[in-house]
Every structure is written in C-alpha cells, then in structure tokens.
Coordinates of C-alpha atoms in Angstrom, one line a residue:
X25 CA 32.4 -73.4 49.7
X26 CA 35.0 -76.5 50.4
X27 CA 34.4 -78.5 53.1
X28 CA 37.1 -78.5 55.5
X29 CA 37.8 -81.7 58.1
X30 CA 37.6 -80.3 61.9
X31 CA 40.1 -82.8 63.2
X32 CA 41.5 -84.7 60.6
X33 CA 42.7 -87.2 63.0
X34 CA 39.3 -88.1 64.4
X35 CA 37.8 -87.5 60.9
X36 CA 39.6 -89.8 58.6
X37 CA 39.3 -92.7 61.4
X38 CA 35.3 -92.3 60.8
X39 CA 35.6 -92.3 57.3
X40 CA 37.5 -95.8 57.5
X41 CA 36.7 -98.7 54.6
X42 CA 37.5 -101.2 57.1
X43 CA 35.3 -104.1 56.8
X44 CA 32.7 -102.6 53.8
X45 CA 31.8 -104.0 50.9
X46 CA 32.9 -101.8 47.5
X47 CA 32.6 -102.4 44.2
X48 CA 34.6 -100.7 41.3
X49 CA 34.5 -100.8 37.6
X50 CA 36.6 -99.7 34.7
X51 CA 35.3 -99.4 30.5
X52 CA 37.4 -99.6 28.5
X53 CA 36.3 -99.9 24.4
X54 CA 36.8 -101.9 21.2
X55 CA 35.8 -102.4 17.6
X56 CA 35.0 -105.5 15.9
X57 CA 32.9 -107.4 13.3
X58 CA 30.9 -110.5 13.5
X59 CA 28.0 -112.0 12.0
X60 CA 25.1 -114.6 13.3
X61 CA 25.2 -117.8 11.0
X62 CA 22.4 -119.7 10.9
X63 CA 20.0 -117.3 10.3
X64 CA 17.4 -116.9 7.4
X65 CA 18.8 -115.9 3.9
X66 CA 18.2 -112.3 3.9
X67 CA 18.3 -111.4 7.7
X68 CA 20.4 -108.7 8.3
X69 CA 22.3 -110.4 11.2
X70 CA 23.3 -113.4 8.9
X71 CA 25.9 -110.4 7.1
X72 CA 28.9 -109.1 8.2
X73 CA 28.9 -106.2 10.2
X74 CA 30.6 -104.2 12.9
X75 CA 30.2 -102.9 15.8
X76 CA 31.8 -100.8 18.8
X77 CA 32.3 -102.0 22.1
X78 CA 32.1 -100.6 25.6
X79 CA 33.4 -103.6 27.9
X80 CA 33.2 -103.1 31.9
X81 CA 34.2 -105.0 34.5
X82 CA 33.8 -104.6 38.1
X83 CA 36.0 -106.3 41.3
X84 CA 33.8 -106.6 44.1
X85 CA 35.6 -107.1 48.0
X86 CA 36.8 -105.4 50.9
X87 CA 39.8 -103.1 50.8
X88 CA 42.6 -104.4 51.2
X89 CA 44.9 -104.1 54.7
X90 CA 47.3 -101.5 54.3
X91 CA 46.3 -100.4 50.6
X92 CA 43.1 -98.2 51.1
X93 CA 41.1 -99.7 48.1
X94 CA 39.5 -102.7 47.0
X95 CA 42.2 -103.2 43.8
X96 CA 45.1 -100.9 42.1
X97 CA 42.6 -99.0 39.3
X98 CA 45.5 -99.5 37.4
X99 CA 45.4 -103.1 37.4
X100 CA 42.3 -103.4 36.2
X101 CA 43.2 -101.2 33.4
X102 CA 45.7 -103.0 32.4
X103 CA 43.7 -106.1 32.7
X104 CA 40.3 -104.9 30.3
X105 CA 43.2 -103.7 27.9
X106 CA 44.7 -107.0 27.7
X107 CA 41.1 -108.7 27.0
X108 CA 39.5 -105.6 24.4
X109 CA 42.9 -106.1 22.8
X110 CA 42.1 -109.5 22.2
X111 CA 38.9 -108.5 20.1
X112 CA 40.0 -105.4 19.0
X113 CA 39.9 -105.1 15.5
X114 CA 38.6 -108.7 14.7
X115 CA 36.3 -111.2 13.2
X116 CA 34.7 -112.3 16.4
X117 CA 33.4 -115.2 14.9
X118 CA 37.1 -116.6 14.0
X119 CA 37.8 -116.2 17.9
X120 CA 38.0 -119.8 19.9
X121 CA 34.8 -120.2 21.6
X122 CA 32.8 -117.5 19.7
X123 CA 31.8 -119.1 16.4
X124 CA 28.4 -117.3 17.9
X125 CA 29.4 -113.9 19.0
X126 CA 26.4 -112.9 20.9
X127 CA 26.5 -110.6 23.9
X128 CA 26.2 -112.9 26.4
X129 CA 29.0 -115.5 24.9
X130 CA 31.0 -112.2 24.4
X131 CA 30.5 -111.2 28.6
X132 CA 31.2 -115.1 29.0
X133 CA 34.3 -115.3 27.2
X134 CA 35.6 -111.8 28.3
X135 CA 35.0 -112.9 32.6
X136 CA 36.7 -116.1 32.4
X137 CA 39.6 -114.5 30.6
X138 CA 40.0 -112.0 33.3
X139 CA 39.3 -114.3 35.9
X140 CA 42.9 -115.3 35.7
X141 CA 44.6 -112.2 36.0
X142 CA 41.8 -110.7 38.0
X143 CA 40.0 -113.6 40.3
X144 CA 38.0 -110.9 42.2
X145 CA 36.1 -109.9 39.3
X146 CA 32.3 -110.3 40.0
X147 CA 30.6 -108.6 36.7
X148 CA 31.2 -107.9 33.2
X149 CA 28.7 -105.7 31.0
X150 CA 29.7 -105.2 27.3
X151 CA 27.4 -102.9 25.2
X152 CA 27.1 -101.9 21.9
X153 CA 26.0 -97.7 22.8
X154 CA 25.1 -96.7 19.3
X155 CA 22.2 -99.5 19.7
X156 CA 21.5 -98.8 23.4
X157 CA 22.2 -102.2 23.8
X158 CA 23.9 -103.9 26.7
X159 CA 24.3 -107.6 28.3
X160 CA 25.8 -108.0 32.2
X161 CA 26.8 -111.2 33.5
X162 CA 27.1 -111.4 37.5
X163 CA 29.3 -113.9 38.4
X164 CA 28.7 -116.2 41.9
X165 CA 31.5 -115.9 44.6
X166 CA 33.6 -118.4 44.4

C-alpha cells in the first residue's frame, strides 16, 4: 500500500534538505592493463595483465539553495566518464604519473583529476570486482 502525504504542504516543508549533510556517488567502469615492474622474475604481477574497473566517486555538501540536491547526478556522470575514459582501454603504466599502477596511485590520480571539474569531491574507491578487491581514498576538506 503507497504511502500517501496528508498535507503535502506541511509535509514536504518537514522533509526539507536544508542545512544536512549528503553524500552521493556515481560508478561508472573501465578496462585496462598494467603490470608491477620491479618485481621478482617469475611473479605473476611483474607480467602484463588486465583488469576491469569499477571507479566511484562521491561529492560530499549541503544542497544547494534553490536546486534540491547536493550536485546535478548528471554532472558527475559526465565527470567519472571523462576520467574512466582516460584509462579506458590502456596500458596504465604508460599513463603520466602511473609508471606504478597500484590501487591507491590509481584512486590518487583519478581524485585530483576530478578535482578540477568537480572540487566537491570527497572520496574515490576504484575496485577490481572479479578479485573482491577495492582501494578508497577520503580526501580532507579543503
């Protein structure tokens, strides 16, 4: 049975965002190959090898006067799309700053990239799922 709102009026005022504290994410996902130089002859690591992605980032604030929410979902989209897009498909290895592509250089690289188109941003997690594998990096307030 669907809840219905009583007086919508008084309702929706009581259900105000005014002054909380949110957080939302978006995932979005990627492929790409890398390997770990430096390592032993014969550890598997030290070879090529690929892996998918799951990349999330999360905005962290107070919704915004007049717009009802925190950040445009679709700005965010467009945002991780821009940065998996970046790695999609690549050696990770041959990317500027990630001769070695670990998780947390990865979450690292990816948050100050976004950082500029989205300076809100307060975590990224990137995960490898078929490993049950993941890395978050909480970023300070500025």
């Amino acid at each position: 049975m669907a809840t219905e709102l009583t007086n919508p009026q008084t309702d929706r005022a009581a259900l105000s965002p005014s002054g909380e504290v949110f957080e939302i994410s978006k995932a979005v996902t990627f492929e790409a190959a890398h390997f770990m130089g430096g390592k032993p002859e014969g550890h598997p690591y030290r070879n090529m090898h690929g892996h998918s992605f799951r990349l999330e980032a999360t905005v962290r604030g107070r919704v915004k006067p007049g717009e009802e929410w925190v950040e445009d979902f679709s700005l965010l989209t467009e945002a991780l799309n821009e940065v998996a897009a970046k790695l999609d498909h690549r050696l990770l290895n041959e990317i500027d700053g990630l001769s070695v592509p670990t998780l947390e250089r990865i979450c690292l690289w990816v948050a100050r990239d976004l950082k500029t188109t989205l300076p809100s941003v307060s975590a990224v997690c990137l995960s490898r799922p078929s490993l049950n594998e993941s890395c978050r990096l909480v970023l300070s307030p500025d």
